[in-house]
XYZ file of C-alpha atoms in Angstrom:
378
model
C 111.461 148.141 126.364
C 112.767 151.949 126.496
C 111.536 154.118 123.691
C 112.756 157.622 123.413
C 110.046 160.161 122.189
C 113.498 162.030 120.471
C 113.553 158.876 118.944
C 110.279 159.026 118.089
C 109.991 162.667 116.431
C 112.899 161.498 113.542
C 109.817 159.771 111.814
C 107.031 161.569 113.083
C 106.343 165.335 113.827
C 104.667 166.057 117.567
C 104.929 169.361 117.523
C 101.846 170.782 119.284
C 101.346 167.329 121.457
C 100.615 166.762 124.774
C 103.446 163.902 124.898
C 101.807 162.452 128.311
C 98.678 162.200 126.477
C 99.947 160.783 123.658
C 101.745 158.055 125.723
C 98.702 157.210 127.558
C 96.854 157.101 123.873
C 99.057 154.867 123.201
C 98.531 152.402 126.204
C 94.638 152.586 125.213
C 95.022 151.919 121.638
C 98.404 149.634 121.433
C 100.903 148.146 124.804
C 100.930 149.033 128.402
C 103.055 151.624 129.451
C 104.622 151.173 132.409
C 106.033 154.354 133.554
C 107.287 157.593 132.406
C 111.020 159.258 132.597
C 111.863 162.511 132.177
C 115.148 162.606 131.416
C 117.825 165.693 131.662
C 115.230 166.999 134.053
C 118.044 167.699 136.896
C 120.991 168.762 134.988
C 120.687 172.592 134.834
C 123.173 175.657 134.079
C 126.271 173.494 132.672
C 128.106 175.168 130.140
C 131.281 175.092 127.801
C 133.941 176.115 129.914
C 138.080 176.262 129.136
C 140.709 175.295 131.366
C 143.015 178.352 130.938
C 145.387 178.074 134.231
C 145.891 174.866 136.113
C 147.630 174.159 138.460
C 148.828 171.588 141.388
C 147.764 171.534 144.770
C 150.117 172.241 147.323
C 148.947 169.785 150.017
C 147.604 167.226 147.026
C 148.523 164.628 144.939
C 145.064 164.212 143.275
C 143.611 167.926 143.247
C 144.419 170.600 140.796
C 143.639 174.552 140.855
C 141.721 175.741 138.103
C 140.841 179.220 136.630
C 137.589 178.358 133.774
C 136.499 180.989 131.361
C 132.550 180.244 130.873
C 131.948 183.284 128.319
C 131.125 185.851 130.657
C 133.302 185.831 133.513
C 137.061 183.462 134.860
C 135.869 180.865 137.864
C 137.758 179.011 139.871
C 137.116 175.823 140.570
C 139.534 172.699 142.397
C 139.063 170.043 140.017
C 140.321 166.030 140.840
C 139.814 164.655 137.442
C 142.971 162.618 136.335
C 142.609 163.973 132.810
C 142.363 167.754 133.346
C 144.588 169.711 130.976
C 145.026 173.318 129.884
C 142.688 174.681 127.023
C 140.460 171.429 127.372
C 137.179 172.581 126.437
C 134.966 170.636 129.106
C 131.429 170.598 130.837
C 131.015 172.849 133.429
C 128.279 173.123 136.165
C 128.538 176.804 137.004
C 127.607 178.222 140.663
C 123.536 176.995 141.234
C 123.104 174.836 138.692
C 123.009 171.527 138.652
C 123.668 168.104 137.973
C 122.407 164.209 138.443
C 123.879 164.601 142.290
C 122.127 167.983 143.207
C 122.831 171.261 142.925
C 126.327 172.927 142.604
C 127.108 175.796 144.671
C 130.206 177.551 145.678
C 132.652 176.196 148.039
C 135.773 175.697 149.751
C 137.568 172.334 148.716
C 141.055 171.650 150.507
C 141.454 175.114 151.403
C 140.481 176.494 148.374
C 137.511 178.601 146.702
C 135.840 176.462 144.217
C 132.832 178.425 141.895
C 131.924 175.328 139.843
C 132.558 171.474 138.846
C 133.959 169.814 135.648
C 131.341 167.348 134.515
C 131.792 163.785 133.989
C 129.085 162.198 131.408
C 127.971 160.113 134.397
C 127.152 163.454 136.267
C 125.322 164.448 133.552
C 123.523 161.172 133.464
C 124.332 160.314 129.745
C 126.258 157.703 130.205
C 128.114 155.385 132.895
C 131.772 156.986 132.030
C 133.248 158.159 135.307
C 136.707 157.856 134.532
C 137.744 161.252 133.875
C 135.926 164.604 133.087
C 133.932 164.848 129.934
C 136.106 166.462 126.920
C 134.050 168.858 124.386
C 134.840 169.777 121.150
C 137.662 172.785 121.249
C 135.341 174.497 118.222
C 132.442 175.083 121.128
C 131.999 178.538 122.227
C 132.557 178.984 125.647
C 129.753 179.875 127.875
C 127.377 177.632 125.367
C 124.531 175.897 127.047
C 125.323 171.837 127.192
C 121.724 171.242 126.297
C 121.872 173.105 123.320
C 125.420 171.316 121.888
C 123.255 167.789 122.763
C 120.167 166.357 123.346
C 120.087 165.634 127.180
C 116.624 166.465 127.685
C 114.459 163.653 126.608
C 111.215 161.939 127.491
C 111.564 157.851 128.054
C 108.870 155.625 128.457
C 108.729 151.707 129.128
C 106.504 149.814 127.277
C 105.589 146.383 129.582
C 107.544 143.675 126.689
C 104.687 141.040 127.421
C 102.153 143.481 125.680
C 104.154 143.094 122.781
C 104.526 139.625 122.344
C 102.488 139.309 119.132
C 103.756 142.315 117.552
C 107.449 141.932 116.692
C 106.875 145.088 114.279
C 106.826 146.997 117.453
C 110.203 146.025 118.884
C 111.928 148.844 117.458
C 111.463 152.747 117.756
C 110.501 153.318 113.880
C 107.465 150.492 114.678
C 106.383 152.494 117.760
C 107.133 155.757 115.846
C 104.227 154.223 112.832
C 102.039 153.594 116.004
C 102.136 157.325 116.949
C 101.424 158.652 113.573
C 98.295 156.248 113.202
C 97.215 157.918 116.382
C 97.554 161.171 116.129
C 97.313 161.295 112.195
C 100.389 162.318 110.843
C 102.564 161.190 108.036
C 104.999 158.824 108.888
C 108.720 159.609 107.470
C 111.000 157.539 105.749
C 113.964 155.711 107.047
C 116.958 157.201 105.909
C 118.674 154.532 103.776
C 121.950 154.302 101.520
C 122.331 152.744 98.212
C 124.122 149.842 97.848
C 125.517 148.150 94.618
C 126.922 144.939 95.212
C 130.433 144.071 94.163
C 132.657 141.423 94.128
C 135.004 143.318 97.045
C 131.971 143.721 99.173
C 130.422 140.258 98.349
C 131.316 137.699 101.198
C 130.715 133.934 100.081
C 128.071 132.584 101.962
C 126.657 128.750 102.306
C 123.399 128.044 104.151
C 123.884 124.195 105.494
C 120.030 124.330 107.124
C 117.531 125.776 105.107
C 115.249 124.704 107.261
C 115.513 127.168 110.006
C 117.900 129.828 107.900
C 114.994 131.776 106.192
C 117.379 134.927 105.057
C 120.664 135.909 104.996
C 122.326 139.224 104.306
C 126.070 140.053 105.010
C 128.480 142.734 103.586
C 132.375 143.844 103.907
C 132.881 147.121 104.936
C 136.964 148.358 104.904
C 138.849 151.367 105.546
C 136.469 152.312 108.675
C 138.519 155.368 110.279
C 136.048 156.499 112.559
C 136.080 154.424 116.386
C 133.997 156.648 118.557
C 130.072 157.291 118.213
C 128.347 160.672 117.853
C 127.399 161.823 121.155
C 123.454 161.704 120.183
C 123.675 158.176 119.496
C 125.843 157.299 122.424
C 122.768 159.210 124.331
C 120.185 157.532 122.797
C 121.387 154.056 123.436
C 122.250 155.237 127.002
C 118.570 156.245 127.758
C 117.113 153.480 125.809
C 119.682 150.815 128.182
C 122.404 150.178 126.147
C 125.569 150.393 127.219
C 127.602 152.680 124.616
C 131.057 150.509 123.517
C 132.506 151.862 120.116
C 130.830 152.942 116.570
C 130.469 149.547 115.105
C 129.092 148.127 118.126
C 127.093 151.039 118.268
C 125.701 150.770 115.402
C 124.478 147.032 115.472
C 122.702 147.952 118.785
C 121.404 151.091 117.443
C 119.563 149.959 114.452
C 117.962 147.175 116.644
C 116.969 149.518 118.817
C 115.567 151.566 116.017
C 113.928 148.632 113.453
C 113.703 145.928 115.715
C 116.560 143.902 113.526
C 119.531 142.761 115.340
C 122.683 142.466 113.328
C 126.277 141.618 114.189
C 129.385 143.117 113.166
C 132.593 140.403 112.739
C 136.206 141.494 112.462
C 136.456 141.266 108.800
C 139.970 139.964 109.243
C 138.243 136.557 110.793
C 136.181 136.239 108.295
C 136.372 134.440 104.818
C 133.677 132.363 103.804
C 130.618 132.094 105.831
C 128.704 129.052 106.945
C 125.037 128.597 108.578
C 124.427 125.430 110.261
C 124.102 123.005 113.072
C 127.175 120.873 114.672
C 127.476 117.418 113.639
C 128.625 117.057 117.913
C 128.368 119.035 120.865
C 131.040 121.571 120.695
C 132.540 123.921 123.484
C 131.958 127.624 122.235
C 132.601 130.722 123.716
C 130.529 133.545 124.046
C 131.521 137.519 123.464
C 130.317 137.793 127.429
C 133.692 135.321 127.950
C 131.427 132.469 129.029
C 132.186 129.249 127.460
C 129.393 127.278 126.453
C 128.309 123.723 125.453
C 126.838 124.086 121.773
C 124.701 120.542 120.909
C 123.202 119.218 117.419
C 120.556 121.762 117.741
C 122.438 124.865 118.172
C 122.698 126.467 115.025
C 126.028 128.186 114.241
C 127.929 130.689 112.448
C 131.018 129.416 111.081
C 133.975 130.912 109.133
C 134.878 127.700 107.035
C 134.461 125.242 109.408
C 135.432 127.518 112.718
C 132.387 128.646 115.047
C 131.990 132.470 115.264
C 128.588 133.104 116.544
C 125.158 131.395 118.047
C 123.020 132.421 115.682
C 120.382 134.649 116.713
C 121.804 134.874 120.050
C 125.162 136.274 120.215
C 128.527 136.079 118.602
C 131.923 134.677 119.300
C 134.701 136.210 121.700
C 137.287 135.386 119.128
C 135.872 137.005 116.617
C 134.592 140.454 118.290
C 135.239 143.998 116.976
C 137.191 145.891 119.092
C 137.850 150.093 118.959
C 140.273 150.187 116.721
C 138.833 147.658 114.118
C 138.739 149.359 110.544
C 137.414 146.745 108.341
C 134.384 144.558 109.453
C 131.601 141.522 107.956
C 128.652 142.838 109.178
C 125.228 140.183 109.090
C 121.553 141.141 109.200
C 119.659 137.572 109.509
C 116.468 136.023 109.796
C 116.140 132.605 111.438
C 113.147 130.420 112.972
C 112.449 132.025 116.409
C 111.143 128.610 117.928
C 114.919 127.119 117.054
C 116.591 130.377 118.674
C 114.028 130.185 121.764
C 114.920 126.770 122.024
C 118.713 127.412 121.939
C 118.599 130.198 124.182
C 116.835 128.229 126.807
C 119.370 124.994 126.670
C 122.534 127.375 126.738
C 120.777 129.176 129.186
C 121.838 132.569 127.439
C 118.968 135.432 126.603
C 119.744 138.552 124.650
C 117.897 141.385 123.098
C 118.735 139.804 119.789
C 117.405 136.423 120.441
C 113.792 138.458 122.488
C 113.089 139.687 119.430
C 113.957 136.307 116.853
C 112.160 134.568 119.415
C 108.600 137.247 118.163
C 109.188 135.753 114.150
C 110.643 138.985 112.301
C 109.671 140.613 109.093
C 112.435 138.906 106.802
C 112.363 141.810 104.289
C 114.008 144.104 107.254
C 117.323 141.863 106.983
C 118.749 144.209 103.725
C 117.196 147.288 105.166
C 119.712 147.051 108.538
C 122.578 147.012 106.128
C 121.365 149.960 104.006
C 120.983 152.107 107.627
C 123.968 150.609 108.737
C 125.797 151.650 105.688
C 124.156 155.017 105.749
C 124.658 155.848 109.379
C-alpha cells in the first residue's frame, strides 16, 4: 500500500519531523516499510506561462510556433501539442529546469529556436494524461511557480500489505495517520464530515435477502451533481497513492478508501430503484465494470436493482450500471459484508480488487455511514 505523508499531515501536524525517521519509527513500532519515494523531486522551474502568438509551421502539419509570456520575459518555444490555443494558460518548463524526462534547455526544433516546453501532467509525473498539454486555470498569474498552485512535491512510502493483515484499521491513510500521532505524540484531527438528515428524496428502499453475511448497509441518492472533473490535489493524491484518476464520483469512491480504508460504490442513480442484497437462486452470467463477463454461482452474493444484478458485492460493480463523466445524479453504497464470503467469491471468479483486499481484513462496520458523510462533504 502507498501512503502519502501530505496525506498524512491533514490529521496530524509533523512540522519539525525528521519524516525518514518517522517512517522508519514506524516500521519498528507498526508494518514494514518497504521503500521510500520522493516524489516531485525532478520537476524543477515550471511555471504559468500564456500562449500569446501561435502560429503554424511552415514545413509542419503537427508543430506550431509559440511566443509564452512567463511573468518576466516573452519565450519562444515550438510546441506539438494537438490542443495548443492562444491565451491558454499552461505549464511551462522554462530554459534549465526540468521535468520527469530531464532537464529542459534551449534548442532548435525543425528549424526553429525553442526556449522552453508546454507540460503535459504525465511530464510532470502527476498523472498518466499524455494526450495534450496540461490546461491551468486562466485566473493564475503568469510566471507563478507550478509547485506552489499544487502539491507535486510529496513523500510516498510503501507499507509491505502482508504486515497488515491483522490490522484492517490501517488500510487507509487516516489509520496510518492515528499511527503517527501515537508515535510521535500529537493530537490526532478529526475527519472532516457533513451532516446528513435523511429524507424521503434521499432514502433509497433497500431489502437485505442474506443477513447472514450482509452485516451493514448504508446507501444514499445524491442529484443535481454539476461538477465532472476532480480537484487537481485529489487527482494527485490518488495518482501517487496508484490510482488511476477517472472523474469526481469515481474519484471520490476511490479516494475515501484510500483515506478510511472503506470502499464504496457509486451507481448511476438512473439504474437504480429499489435495492436488493443477496445470493442467486442459479449461476448467472454477470458482467464486470472491467468488461469481463463472469459466471456468478449460489454463493456469490449480489447487488440487485429489483431483481437485475448490478454489482458483486464487495468486489466490484456492474458495467451496466457504471457512472460515467457526465453523470449528475448517483446511489452511492458504503457496505459491510463477511470478508471470508467475499475472499471466497473473489477466489472462484478469479477477480481481486482493492475493495474486496480490504473486506477480505473484517472492517469496522461503524465506518459504513462515515464514507457517506465524507463523501457528501467532499
Amino acid at each position: 500500500m502507498l501512503v502519502s505523508i501530505n496525506w498524512i499531515k491533514d490529521y496530524v501536524d509533523l512540522d519539525g519531523c525528521d519524516i525518514k525517521g518517522l517512517i522508519n519509527k514506524f516500521t519498528l513500532a507498526t508494518a514494514e516499510v518497504e521503500d521510500i519515494y520522493y516524489m516531485g523531486r525532478d520537476v524543477q522551474n515550471v511555471v504559468v506561462g500564456e500562449i500569446k502568438t501561435l502560429e503554424n509551421h511552415p514545413e509542419s502539419k503537427k508543430l506550431h510556433l509559440l511566443t509564452v509570456d512567463i511573468g518576466d520575459k516573452t519565450v519562444n518555444c515550438v510546441c506539438g501539442a494537438p490542443n495548443v490555443r492562444v491565451g491558454q494558460k499552461v505549464a511551462f518548463a522554462t530554459a534549465g529546469g526540468r521535468v520527469v524526462a530531464g532537464e529542459i534547455g534551449k534548442a532548435t526544433v525543425a528549424g526553429y529556436e525553442s526556449e522552453g516546453m508546454c507540460c503535459s501532467e504525465k511530464e510532470l509525473g502527476i498523472s498518466d494524461e499524455n494526450s495534450g498539454i496540461m490546461e491551468l486555470d486562466p485566473s493564475y498569474k503568469n510566471g507563478t511557480d507550478i509547485k506552489e498552485l499544487f502539491p507535486i512535491d510529496d513523500i510516498v512510502f510503501e507499507v509491505d500489505n502482508k504486515s497488515l493483515t491483522n490490522r484492517p484499521d490501517l488500510w487507509g491513510h487516516y489509520g496510518i495517520a492515528r499511527e503517527f500521532a501515537a508515535i510521535t505524540g500529537r493530537e490526532l484531527k478529526p475527519l472532516d464530515l457533513a451532516d446528513i438528515d435523511s429524507d424521503s428524496e434521499n432514502v433509497v428502499p433497500v431489502t437485505i435477502g442474506d443477513t447472514e453475511h450482509v452485516f451493514r448497509y448504508s446507501c444514499l441518492r445524491m442529484a443535481n451533481i454539476t461538477k465532472h472533473v476532480s480537484p487537481m490535489e485529489i487527482r494527485i493524491r490518488l495518482f501517487y497513492c496508484g490510482m488511476r484518476p477517472i472523474n469526481l464520483l469515481a474519484d471520490l469512491t476511490n479516494y475515501i478508501m484510500l483515506e478510511i480504508g472503506q470502499p464504496t460504490h457509486a451507481f448511476d442513480a438512473t439504474k437504480i430503484d429499489h435495492i436488493k442484497v443477496d445470493m442467486p437462486k442459479e449461476e448467472i452470467d454477470f458482467t464486470t465494470l472491467d468488461g469481463t463477463t463472469r459466471k456468478a454461482d449460489t454463493n456469490t452474493l449480489l447487488i440487485y436493482n429489483h431483481d437485475e444484478p448490478v454489482a458483486i458485492a464487495g468486489i466490484m460493480g456492474g458495467l451496466d450500471s457504471e457512472i460515467v463523466g457526465d453523470t449528475s445524479s448517483v446511489v452511492l453504497e458504503s457496505a459491510n459484508v463477511d470478508g471470508i464470503c467475499v475472499r471466497k467469491s473473489s477466489s472462484r471468479l478469479g477477480l481481486r480488487t482493492d475493495a474486496s483486499a480490504r473486506y477480505e481484513k473484517m472492517l469496522d462496520p461503524e465506518l459504513t455511514l462515515v464514507a457517506i458523510k465524507r463523501f457528501v462533504k467532499l
